[in-house]
């Protein structure tokens, strides 16, 4: 009887120690689920979801505080991917958070810009260059199209320009039979 | 000595139709009234324009500077005036415009100063820069910048340099014509490439349906007398002209997925590229024209030497397009791209202008369901499973398509050629590839945005801390100063001053400072010393203001109601 108790007690201690050691030794930094959700999000950092950036939204989704349909730039495809990842039901984009728009970049009208630096402070990815009382310009390759620079501009010199199709980013269309007949 | 040859998997034997266009020698094209030279003619970054509208350029003058090292220069094909640098319809299936230099030839055809490149004395990086600045790219059709391929690989030397004169695609005879007429330059170019890549042997592979080219090249090789060079006739089977396929046939080496042929001591260049290398290094001539086959639905098919930027229609007109012509294809019938119009310019990738009609290329019969017969897998020269790729591309399961090595597909069209259900398989692969590329572009853009956003957060935090530290330091300094002043001015009160007293002293000092500043500024200076006229104006404005204030006050209560 005593021997059995002793064996169980020692076993519990050894296993507990092993588990305790493993939890320290193999501790995962950060929440892997948050990282996975963040990888799906488009990183526009626009805040349309109601959180100050993509990462905070990912954290909220992981905790179950936010729904998966609050990201307009991610669009339907993003919601589908999130639904797949989290094993939830797909739902359409929530209207209160905005609508899916074609990818655009901000363009500053350089004739109107007064050099107030307000847009520079608003840009979440530092894609606007300029200095006080100097003309500003958007580095379009880095612009995520978040539109956060539009409201602070006192002279409304920033417009969103849709990224058009060019030879570099043109995509072959899904093969449709009639396309071949019309060739030429 | 007999060369042992190997066999690549799959392949097909389509009707070749090469005979009609090779009867006549290479023709010259009269200069058109306008050249439209697209800046982006090779793989890699799009070159930056170097000229402006109105400028005069000479033949061979650079008009586009390479964008980084994975890019290539573009040159004026003749002398003349730059009419514009603008978006023009590109020779691309999309039917979209691309930035082009529009050139009005002046008819003088005046060269820039041409100086041979002393490539033997230059370091290899210097030779590579010279090739890049001469705009030499792969002329087999893939237009990969050649300077990136001119290196001996990991071992510092190559076992075999393959010069690709197989030209396996139906209708196309530009390499054949070039080998017959300009073989010496090809052989000399091959020798240069052999020196640059430190190749032990150079094999020039030519399909055995071109006996004249083989004979001519043997003659030229004997004349040049380089012991490394050997001409090898390879069995005619499409696509023997694919780089990996020709390497397999000549050396028996199968280059595995994701590896380069140089890892196995083999490199491959097209015969046209070899000639361009010779002209660039030995003659100092940049790449400004190429041999183009005009074939298909034309009365007089032939090869022409066409300056880049020449409208395709200009060349087709020389050959007499038949009245039922309804399309123009750049490249051959198997791998070619349908052009949006016949006005698009000839570029470095244009090996053939294939004029089509419904009679020559009847509309494909309706696509039927895949019956999984496996014919496509038997025909695939890249050892892929085309039916699987087709399923995944059709269902848009792109990850799986990549797992099945979609990107090893060379789009040769063998699978679609043998498909009994007549499925346009290559169209599906092209669709899947461009979707995957688009996703990868999006992904890398998102990754960059994430990184920049996180850096910004980090920077803001750092700035906040720096500011706080600075303020604290400043406050401490003032406090010290005050304390010192107090000590000097009167005997210190018993014990140190309490924190509150110090704060009060700080506030008092700040108030004092502000007062002093105000006194220094005094009254606004611009209302002093005014002329009576101006004073009258000021009075008038003040009166108006007072009146407006009154009016506003009388109106406001009404608004409230």
XYZ file of C-alpha atoms in Angstrom:
745
model
C 0.000 0.000 0.000
C 2.659 2.503 1.071
C 4.954 1.378 -1.720
C 2.202 1.973 -4.271
C 1.549 5.481 -2.928
C 5.255 6.217 -2.946
C 5.613 5.046 -6.552
C 2.681 7.196 -7.661
C 3.950 10.211 -5.729
C 7.478 9.905 -7.129
C 6.037 9.383 -10.611
C 3.889 12.506 -10.270
C 6.860 14.545 -9.079
C 9.152 13.370 -11.888
C 6.572 13.942 -14.597
C 5.602 17.294 -13.129
C 9.205 18.395 -13.087
C 9.640 17.238 -16.691
C 6.548 19.141 -17.800
C 7.586 22.208 -15.886
C 11.025 22.130 -17.458
C 9.575 21.636 -20.943
C 7.188 24.548 -20.561
C 10.126 26.823 -19.803
C 12.576 25.295 -22.251
C 10.214 25.110 -25.243
C 8.209 28.238 -24.564
C 6.768 29.643 -27.788
C 7.380 33.370 -28.079
C 4.235 35.210 -29.118
C 0.947 33.634 -30.027
C 1.320 31.382 -33.086
C -2.353 31.838 -33.934
C -1.946 35.627 -33.983
C 1.010 35.253 -36.339
C -1.026 33.025 -38.636
C -3.949 35.447 -38.704
C -1.602 38.376 -39.217
C -0.063 36.586 -42.192
C -3.481 36.432 -43.881
C -4.307 40.100 -43.264
C -3.276 42.463 -46.074
C -1.130 44.717 -43.816
C -2.813 47.844 -45.101
C -2.770 49.163 -41.510
C -5.850 51.219 -42.349
C -7.735 50.739 -39.102
C -11.067 50.182 -40.845
C -11.592 47.120 -38.643
C -11.716 49.382 -35.590
C -8.275 48.391 -34.338
C -5.152 50.523 -34.728
C -3.465 48.121 -37.149
C -3.452 44.643 -38.611
C -1.621 43.058 -35.691
C -4.044 44.358 -33.018
C -6.952 43.119 -35.154
C -5.262 39.733 -35.451
C -4.884 39.634 -31.677
C -8.550 40.544 -31.219
C -9.636 37.842 -33.680
C -7.458 35.283 -31.912
C -9.023 36.199 -28.569
C -12.503 36.021 -30.082
C -13.178 39.718 -29.453
C -13.465 40.645 -33.123
C -15.248 38.945 -35.975
C -13.471 37.698 -39.076
C -15.405 39.923 -41.494
C -14.120 43.340 -40.471
C -11.272 43.762 -42.953
C -12.384 45.464 -46.184
C -8.971 45.481 -47.923
C -8.640 41.726 -47.347
C -11.980 41.285 -49.052
C -13.927 38.108 -49.480
C -10.832 36.037 -50.123
C -9.307 37.166 -46.841
C -12.480 36.268 -44.947
C -12.498 32.851 -46.586
C -8.900 32.233 -45.561
C -9.605 33.352 -41.982
C -12.692 31.141 -41.863
C -10.583 28.201 -43.075
C -7.861 28.864 -40.539
C -10.188 29.268 -37.576
C -12.702 26.621 -38.586
C -15.524 29.125 -38.637
C -18.372 29.752 -41.016
C -17.768 32.208 -43.877
C -19.745 35.428 -43.608
C -19.903 38.415 -45.945
C -17.939 41.581 -45.218
C -19.586 43.626 -42.485
C -20.983 46.783 -44.056
C -20.216 49.049 -41.118
C -16.482 48.537 -41.598
C -16.428 49.522 -45.239
C -16.521 48.049 -48.714
C -13.951 46.176 -50.750
C -12.290 48.553 -53.208
C -9.798 47.946 -55.989
C -6.212 48.459 -54.830
C -5.315 52.140 -54.979
C -2.368 54.278 -54.030
C -2.363 57.838 -52.702
C -1.082 60.554 -55.004
C -0.227 64.065 -53.801
C -1.018 66.924 -56.148
C 2.311 68.663 -55.964
C 0.881 72.001 -57.098
C -1.424 72.171 -54.107
C 0.709 70.665 -51.350
C 1.674 73.277 -48.744
C 4.182 71.097 -46.926
C 2.376 70.774 -43.590
C 3.708 67.244 -42.829
C 0.316 66.137 -41.456
C 0.054 63.314 -43.973
C 3.580 62.164 -43.155
C 2.560 61.773 -39.536
C -0.577 59.885 -40.518
C 1.072 57.364 -42.843
C 1.377 54.028 -41.012
C 4.138 52.703 -43.248
C 6.228 55.876 -43.683
C 5.532 55.916 -47.401
C 5.384 59.718 -47.683
C 8.580 61.721 -47.938
C 8.931 65.475 -47.393
C 9.707 68.045 -44.742
C 8.017 71.086 -43.226
C 7.267 73.678 -45.934
C 8.729 71.338 -48.545
C 6.677 69.483 -51.104
C 5.660 65.963 -50.100
C 5.354 62.960 -52.311
C 4.105 59.393 -51.929
C 6.433 56.482 -52.622
C 3.814 54.542 -54.515
C 5.648 51.208 -54.293
C 5.281 51.350 -50.520
C 1.783 52.860 -50.299
C -0.729 50.347 -48.971
C -3.744 52.422 -49.997
C -5.025 52.817 -46.417
C -6.425 56.321 -47.061
C -5.295 57.505 -43.618
C -3.506 60.472 -45.187
C -6.691 61.863 -46.763
C -8.501 63.341 -43.705
C -5.549 65.227 -42.160
C -4.674 67.063 -45.395
C -5.796 70.694 -44.897
C -5.850 71.482 -48.620
C -7.284 68.176 -49.887
C -4.398 67.669 -52.273
C -4.260 63.866 -51.890
C -6.321 61.624 -54.127
C -6.533 57.850 -54.305
C -5.615 56.488 -57.713
C -6.539 52.895 -58.556
C -3.535 50.807 -59.559
C -4.224 50.072 -63.201
C -3.287 46.970 -65.122
C -0.039 47.127 -67.038
C 2.090 44.669 -68.946
C 3.975 43.770 -65.745
C 1.024 42.875 -63.540
C -1.397 41.682 -66.220
C -2.797 38.234 -65.584
C -3.815 35.541 -68.034
C -7.537 35.114 -67.886
C -9.222 31.893 -66.925
C -9.564 29.942 -70.184
C -12.989 30.500 -71.651
C -13.820 28.892 -74.905
C -15.288 31.910 -76.672
C -12.030 33.770 -76.180
C -10.374 31.490 -78.708
C -13.026 31.944 -81.336
C -12.738 35.695 -81.251
C -8.969 35.582 -81.680
C -7.540 38.082 -84.125
C 34.584 10.997 -83.400
C 30.982 10.130 -82.875
C 29.039 11.953 -80.224
C 26.889 9.750 -78.018
C 23.418 11.215 -77.910
C 20.657 10.787 -75.358
C 16.894 11.040 -75.442
C 14.594 13.370 -73.574
C 11.238 12.139 -72.365
C 8.149 12.821 -74.411
C 7.993 15.309 -77.232
C 5.952 15.322 -80.416
C 6.574 15.490 -84.150
C 4.362 18.171 -85.618
C 4.383 19.139 -89.317
C 7.354 21.472 -89.698
C 6.442 23.834 -92.584
C 9.982 25.214 -92.529
C 10.791 24.841 -96.213
C 8.932 27.862 -97.671
C 10.648 30.536 -95.581
C 14.214 29.277 -96.038
C 14.339 29.297 -99.847
C 15.453 32.922 -100.061
C 18.442 34.425 -98.239
C 17.961 36.838 -95.353
C 16.391 40.032 -96.670
C 16.827 43.621 -95.588
C 13.852 45.716 -94.510
C 13.467 49.256 -95.843
C 13.381 51.698 -92.917
C 9.786 52.368 -91.838
C 8.527 55.914 -91.236
C 8.400 55.396 -87.512
C 10.042 53.039 -85.039
C 8.351 52.286 -81.727
C 10.965 50.797 -79.416
C 9.499 49.457 -76.150
C 11.898 49.986 -73.249
C 11.130 46.720 -71.515
C 12.286 44.015 -73.896
C 13.970 41.550 -71.571
C 13.404 39.668 -68.339
C 14.131 41.838 -65.301
C 13.578 45.447 -64.371
C 12.215 47.841 -67.002
C 14.998 50.142 -68.310
C 14.769 53.891 -67.639
C 14.441 56.195 -70.636
C 17.617 58.150 -71.420
C 16.223 60.406 -74.157
C 13.561 63.096 -74.407
C 11.204 64.059 -77.200
C 12.929 66.212 -79.803
C 16.401 64.836 -79.192
C 18.456 63.475 -82.072
C 19.867 60.018 -81.539
C 22.418 58.003 -83.476
C 22.166 54.369 -84.490
C 23.230 52.250 -81.538
C 22.923 55.060 -78.991
C 21.514 53.848 -75.651
C 17.939 55.058 -75.140
C 17.126 52.940 -72.092
C 19.435 52.391 -69.099
C 19.278 49.056 -67.294
C 17.364 49.048 -64.015
C 19.832 47.314 -61.748
C 21.843 44.309 -62.786
C 18.918 42.049 -63.706
C 17.987 44.168 -66.694
C 19.447 45.135 -70.046
C 20.064 48.278 -72.093
C 17.977 49.296 -75.081
C 19.418 51.188 -78.080
C 18.184 53.253 -80.996
C 17.896 51.018 -84.065
C 18.769 53.838 -86.463
C 19.637 57.518 -86.367
C 16.813 60.017 -86.204
C 14.732 62.231 -83.984
C 12.891 61.109 -80.878
C 9.258 61.971 -81.507
C 7.992 60.987 -78.087
C 8.584 58.799 -75.069
C 5.108 57.531 -74.374
C 2.861 54.562 -73.791
C 2.347 52.543 -76.975
C 0.647 49.237 -77.689
C 3.120 46.530 -76.663
C 3.778 43.241 -78.473
C 2.122 41.403 -75.603
C -0.983 39.243 -75.412
C -2.567 41.620 -72.907
C -3.168 44.315 -75.512
C -1.878 46.883 -73.029
C 0.482 49.745 -73.635
C 4.074 49.976 -72.429
C 6.545 52.845 -72.239
C 8.235 53.140 -75.629
C 10.576 55.496 -77.441
C 9.019 56.645 -80.707
C 11.755 57.347 -83.244
C 11.501 59.107 -86.580
C 14.361 57.806 -88.751
C 16.295 60.483 -90.670
C 17.416 58.028 -93.341
C 21.135 58.628 -92.653
C 21.525 55.477 -90.541
C 24.465 57.136 -88.819
C 26.259 54.925 -86.269
C 27.635 56.005 -82.942
C 31.355 55.473 -82.577
C 31.893 51.716 -82.379
C 34.834 50.433 -80.446
C 35.621 46.746 -79.878
C 35.546 45.722 -76.235
C 38.961 44.471 -75.045
C 37.218 41.567 -73.382
C 40.346 39.454 -73.046
C 41.939 42.058 -70.771
C 38.839 42.925 -68.782
C 37.841 41.227 -65.535
C 34.767 39.043 -65.938
C 32.565 41.649 -64.245
C 33.714 44.193 -66.852
C 32.747 41.862 -69.693
C 29.367 41.257 -68.078
C 28.776 45.012 -67.790
C 29.745 45.435 -71.442
C 27.232 42.781 -72.498
C 24.532 44.355 -70.344
C 25.225 47.786 -71.804
C 25.145 46.315 -75.306
C 21.656 44.990 -74.585
C 22.537 41.357 -75.300
C 19.738 39.049 -74.212
C 18.781 35.483 -75.074
C 17.402 35.553 -78.606
C 15.825 32.109 -78.517
C 12.650 33.762 -77.260
C 13.037 33.924 -73.477
C 15.079 37.206 -73.623
C 16.933 36.467 -70.393
C 19.833 38.946 -70.001
C 22.906 37.097 -71.288
C 25.407 38.797 -68.994
C 23.827 36.970 -66.063
C 24.500 33.634 -67.760
C 28.116 34.307 -68.686
C 29.710 32.817 -65.624
C 31.534 29.564 -65.140
C 29.419 28.430 -62.186
C 30.514 27.112 -58.810
C 33.514 25.105 -60.013
C 35.050 28.015 -61.877
C 34.840 26.155 -65.164
C 32.236 24.532 -67.352
C 32.315 21.031 -68.674
C 30.155 21.754 -71.700
C 28.883 24.907 -73.333
C 25.849 24.164 -75.471
C 25.027 26.452 -78.389
C 21.400 25.916 -79.277
C 20.707 25.826 -82.984
C 18.028 23.172 -82.734
C 15.161 25.508 -83.632
C 12.496 22.900 -83.143
C 9.309 24.909 -83.507
C 7.353 24.666 -86.785
C 7.543 27.529 -89.317
C 10.560 29.223 -87.679
C 13.800 29.292 -89.678
C 15.596 32.399 -88.401
C 18.403 30.461 -86.680
C 18.705 28.158 -89.695
C 19.148 31.124 -92.047
C 21.588 32.760 -89.687
C 23.676 29.611 -89.369
C 23.861 29.242 -93.131
C 24.786 32.847 -93.847
C 26.470 34.164 -90.709
C 27.806 30.987 -89.192
C 31.338 32.313 -88.841
C 30.223 34.989 -86.398
C 28.184 32.417 -84.481
C 31.221 30.142 -84.193
C 33.456 33.044 -83.138
C 30.825 34.136 -80.623
C 30.671 30.574 -79.311
C 34.452 30.607 -78.856
C 34.194 33.888 -76.902
C 31.436 32.434 -74.724
C 33.600 29.349 -74.262
C 36.481 31.524 -73.062
C 34.247 33.578 -70.755
C 32.693 30.498 -69.156
C 35.985 28.496 -69.268
C 34.246 25.666 -71.076
C 36.157 22.522 -71.904
C 34.081 21.737 -74.958
C 31.508 23.613 -76.984
C 28.717 21.639 -78.625
C 26.589 23.334 -81.250
C 23.391 21.284 -81.472
C 21.348 21.483 -84.668
C 18.279 19.395 -85.482
C 18.949 16.971 -88.336
C 16.142 18.408 -90.461
C 18.539 21.281 -91.268
C 21.346 19.490 -93.140
C 22.416 22.686 -94.947
C 22.884 24.481 -91.631
C 24.854 21.548 -90.216
C 27.118 21.461 -93.306
C 27.581 25.238 -93.268
C 28.390 25.317 -89.565
C 30.898 22.466 -89.978
C 32.600 24.492 -92.686
C 32.706 27.633 -90.531
C 33.908 25.704 -87.491
C 36.733 24.186 -89.569
C 37.651 27.674 -90.823
C 37.766 29.108 -87.298
C 39.649 26.041 -86.116
C 38.776 26.090 -82.408
C 39.425 22.532 -81.172
C 36.727 22.810 -78.492
C 33.894 23.370 -80.949
C 31.929 20.477 -82.359
C 28.792 20.571 -84.494
C 26.282 17.901 -83.492
C 23.163 16.987 -85.444
C 20.423 15.988 -83.010
C 17.282 13.990 -83.840
C 14.352 16.133 -84.905
C 11.725 16.006 -82.233
C 9.827 18.926 -80.728
C 10.910 20.505 -78.298
C 14.557 19.531 -78.811
C 15.324 23.271 -78.770
C 14.303 23.659 -75.136
C 17.452 24.388 -73.130
C 16.972 21.515 -70.702
C 15.966 19.139 -73.486
C 18.979 19.964 -75.649
C 21.301 19.635 -72.659
C 19.774 16.218 -72.019
C 20.221 15.118 -75.620
C 23.812 16.311 -75.897
C 25.200 15.460 -72.466
C 22.732 13.052 -70.878
C 22.396 15.394 -67.901
C 18.917 15.957 -66.519
C 18.868 19.210 -64.574
C 16.616 18.605 -61.544
C 13.884 20.895 -60.289
C 15.132 24.090 -58.697
C 18.720 23.716 -59.833
C 20.751 25.402 -62.515
C 22.478 23.709 -65.369
C 25.734 25.428 -64.309
C 25.614 23.347 -61.111
C 26.203 20.409 -63.458
C 28.852 22.176 -65.500
C 26.620 23.000 -68.473
C 25.382 26.309 -69.860
C 23.277 26.950 -72.943
C 23.033 29.902 -75.351
C 21.086 30.362 -78.548
C 22.983 30.729 -81.831
C 21.540 34.234 -82.287
C 22.780 35.189 -78.835
C 26.209 33.853 -79.705
C 26.257 36.087 -82.775
C 25.072 39.075 -80.712
C 27.880 38.445 -78.203
C 30.434 38.426 -81.025
C 29.091 41.668 -82.484
C 28.909 43.352 -79.091
C 32.436 42.457 -77.994
C 34.451 42.257 -81.211
C 32.694 44.946 -83.231
C 31.313 47.130 -80.448
C 27.816 46.925 -81.935
C 24.898 46.831 -79.517
C 21.915 44.614 -80.231
C 19.613 46.705 -82.446
C 18.165 44.208 -84.898
C 17.519 40.509 -85.280
C 16.587 37.913 -87.859
C 12.838 37.377 -87.965
C 10.982 34.688 -89.884
C 7.783 35.830 -91.533
C 5.722 32.766 -92.319
C 2.253 31.301 -92.373
C -0.493 32.913 -94.361
C 1.764 35.034 -96.595
C 2.570 34.796 -100.298
C 6.371 35.032 -99.927
C 7.545 33.733 -96.543
C 11.140 34.732 -95.823
C 13.661 35.719 -93.180
C 14.436 39.383 -92.703
C 16.891 41.311 -90.623
C 14.527 43.650 -88.803
C 15.558 46.684 -86.698
C 13.797 46.656 -83.324
C 10.770 48.902 -83.262
C 9.702 48.170 -86.827
C 5.935 47.624 -86.929
C 5.140 43.981 -87.687
C 2.779 45.081 -90.415
C 5.665 46.783 -92.237
C 7.501 43.443 -92.471
C 4.366 41.448 -93.262
C 3.623 43.789 -96.174
C 6.953 42.804 -97.760
C 5.780 39.200 -97.788
C 2.263 39.830 -99.031
C -0.296 38.748 -96.452
C -3.082 36.693 -98.042
C -6.548 38.275 -97.950
C -8.039 35.893 -95.370
C -5.436 36.840 -92.739
C -7.085 37.295 -89.371
C -4.311 37.193 -86.772
C -0.640 37.740 -86.071
C 1.264 35.498 -83.701
C 4.667 36.332 -82.257
C 6.666 33.110 -82.131
C 5.621 29.757 -83.487
C 2.314 27.887 -83.548
C 3.152 25.889 -80.419
C 4.500 28.494 -78.013
C 3.693 31.780 -79.752
C 1.657 34.641 -78.366
C -1.291 36.149 -80.137
C -0.664 39.838 -80.850
C -3.357 42.443 -80.171
C -2.741 44.071 -83.592
C -0.345 43.828 -86.521
C 0.959 47.327 -85.754
C 2.931 46.213 -82.688
C 6.716 46.517 -83.023
C 9.295 43.787 -83.527
C 11.283 43.365 -80.303
C 14.195 41.243 -79.101
C 11.853 38.316 -78.378
C 10.369 38.271 -81.899
C 11.909 35.235 -83.581
C 8.947 34.784 -85.886
C 5.960 36.717 -87.117
C 3.449 34.008 -87.841
C 0.573 35.261 -89.927
C -2.534 33.203 -89.328
C -5.934 32.607 -90.814
C -8.884 30.420 -89.994
C -7.839 28.166 -92.898
C -4.282 27.698 -91.639
C -5.182 27.412 -87.961
C -8.809 26.268 -87.790
C -10.623 27.267 -84.608
C -10.060 24.591 -81.972
C -12.936 22.159 -81.548
C -14.839 22.425 -78.281
C -13.034 21.411 -75.133
C -14.194 18.033 -73.810
C -13.800 16.657 -70.293
C -10.451 15.172 -69.347
C -10.617 11.373 -69.544
C -7.313 10.857 -67.741
C -5.834 8.927 -70.606
C -2.338 10.025 -69.647
C -1.280 10.939 -73.194
C -0.162 14.361 -71.975
C 2.126 12.830 -69.361
C 3.665 10.642 -72.075
C 4.295 13.704 -74.236
C 5.565 16.066 -71.525
C 9.260 16.799 -72.093
C 9.573 18.188 -68.555
C 8.434 14.904 -66.978
C 5.391 16.524 -65.391
C 1.862 15.240 -65.007
C -0.061 17.738 -67.107
C -3.480 16.274 -66.263
C -2.887 16.883 -62.550
C -1.656 20.405 -63.233
C -4.788 20.924 -65.305
C -7.094 19.795 -62.491
C -5.418 22.054 -59.974
C -5.285 25.052 -62.289
C -8.905 24.592 -63.278
C -10.012 24.296 -59.647
C -7.708 27.196 -58.710
C -5.860 25.085 -56.153
C -2.632 26.862 -56.871
C -0.644 25.524 -53.929
C -1.123 21.979 -55.179
C -0.250 23.020 -58.723
C 3.037 24.352 -57.393
C 3.635 21.117 -55.520
C 3.273 19.336 -58.842
C 6.016 21.646 -60.173
C 3.909 23.901 -62.342
C 6.888 26.223 -62.717
C 8.954 23.519 -64.411
C 6.445 23.676 -67.265
C 8.083 25.290 -70.304
C 4.705 25.878 -72.001
C 5.850 23.914 -75.045
C 2.305 22.861 -75.830
C 3.045 19.130 -76.363
C 0.321 18.165 -73.883
C -2.330 20.246 -75.604
C -1.105 18.926 -78.973
C -1.734 15.301 -78.027
C -4.844 15.829 -75.869
C -7.735 13.802 -77.318
C -10.192 16.035 -75.435
C -8.608 19.090 -77.077
C -8.184 20.922 -73.802
C -6.141 24.142 -74.154
C -3.894 22.957 -71.337
C -1.221 25.624 -71.704
C -3.843 28.355 -71.293
C -4.693 26.866 -67.914
C -1.032 26.753 -66.917
C -0.455 30.337 -67.994
C -3.502 31.381 -65.995
C -2.313 29.528 -62.907
C 1.226 30.857 -63.208
C 0.157 34.485 -63.476
C -2.257 34.071 -60.540
C 0.524 32.633 -58.423
C 2.862 35.460 -59.405
C 0.196 38.023 -58.511
C -0.299 36.392 -55.112
C 3.419 36.353 -54.486
C 3.647 40.034 -55.365
C 0.813 40.773 -52.929
C 2.429 38.670 -50.248
C 5.784 40.377 -50.515
C 4.087 43.797 -50.539
C 2.198 42.837 -47.348
C 5.391 41.600 -45.725
C 7.135 44.837 -46.558
C 4.212 46.890 -45.223
C 4.240 44.881 -41.996
C 7.929 45.442 -41.558
C 7.640 49.171 -42.222
C 4.666 49.492 -39.866
C 6.475 47.682 -37.084
C 9.545 49.803 -37.620
C 7.401 52.924 -37.440
C 5.895 51.812 -34.122
C 9.371 51.100 -32.842
C 10.598 54.497 -34.061
C 7.683 56.360 -32.457
C 8.348 54.628 -29.169
C 12.032 55.455 -29.376
C 11.319 59.107 -30.202
C 8.930 59.384 -27.281
C 11.566 58.042 -24.935
C 14.232 60.312 -26.329
C 11.983 63.328 -25.939
C 11.125 62.413 -22.349
C 14.791 61.930 -21.535
C 15.651 65.270 -23.082
C 12.929 67.083 -21.116
C 13.975 65.449 -17.884
C 17.583 66.445 -18.483
C 16.570 70.025 -19.209
C 14.395 70.266 -16.096
C 17.190 68.881 -13.975
C 19.610 71.429 -15.425
C 17.274 74.383 -14.674
C 16.663 73.130 -11.190
C 20.349 72.945 -10.569
C 20.866 76.417 -11.928
C 18.138 77.824 -9.684
C 19.515 76.075 -6.688
C 22.948 77.460 -7.447
C 21.546 80.986 -7.899
C 19.714 80.807 -4.605
C 22.826 79.628 -2.843
C 24.836 82.504 -4.253
C 22.185 85.195 -3.581
C 21.350 84.537 0.034
C 22.196 82.194 2.756
C 20.225 79.021 2.221
C 17.269 78.425 4.416
C 17.814 75.818 7.053
C 17.707 72.441 5.241
C 17.326 71.951 1.503
C 14.337 73.577 -0.244
C 11.398 71.213 -0.449
C 10.304 69.791 -3.818
C 7.283 72.064 -3.887
C 9.354 75.162 -3.395
C 11.650 74.105 -6.237
C 8.648 73.672 -8.502
C 7.296 77.081 -7.540
C 10.668 78.603 -8.241
C 10.643 76.925 -11.681
C 7.220 78.343 -12.498
C 8.226 81.791 -11.309
C 11.341 81.651 -13.476
C 9.298 80.617 -16.521
C 6.808 83.464 -15.927
C 9.638 85.931 -15.610
C 11.113 84.697 -18.876
C 7.791 84.970 -20.711
C 7.270 88.513 -19.398
C 10.715 89.522 -20.552
C 10.043 88.092 -23.996
C 6.736 89.949 -24.277
C 8.388 93.198 -23.300
C 11.090 92.663 -25.864
C 8.577 92.139 -28.676
C 6.512 95.185 -27.656
C 3.599 96.332 -29.750
C 3.159 94.992 -33.300
C 5.636 96.878 -35.422
C 3.677 97.082 -38.657
C 1.137 99.614 -37.375
C 3.810 102.127 -36.369
C 4.747 105.003 -38.643
C 1.759 104.761 -40.953
C 0.824 107.436 -43.475
C -2.461 109.253 -42.770
C -3.924 107.469 -45.755
C -3.198 104.061 -44.313
C -4.423 105.117 -40.898
C -7.711 106.110 -42.470
C -7.930 102.711 -44.091
C -7.259 100.962 -40.792
C -9.924 103.041 -39.080
C -12.409 102.182 -41.795
C -11.715 98.468 -41.472
C -12.016 98.637 -37.701
C -15.387 100.375 -38.059
C -16.592 97.730 -40.442
C -15.480 95.024 -38.036
C -17.314 96.641 -35.163
C -20.432 96.868 -37.284
C -20.192 93.223 -38.282
C -19.794 92.217 -34.664
C -22.951 94.101 -33.782
C -24.843 92.483 -36.617
C -23.601 89.062 -35.632
C -24.691 89.594 -32.054
C -28.119 90.766 -33.119
C -28.550 87.744 -35.382
C -27.359 85.071 -32.976
C -30.359 85.053 -30.586
C -32.605 84.482 -33.586
C -30.577 81.416 -34.554
C -31.115 79.997 -31.140
C -34.846 80.134 -31.415
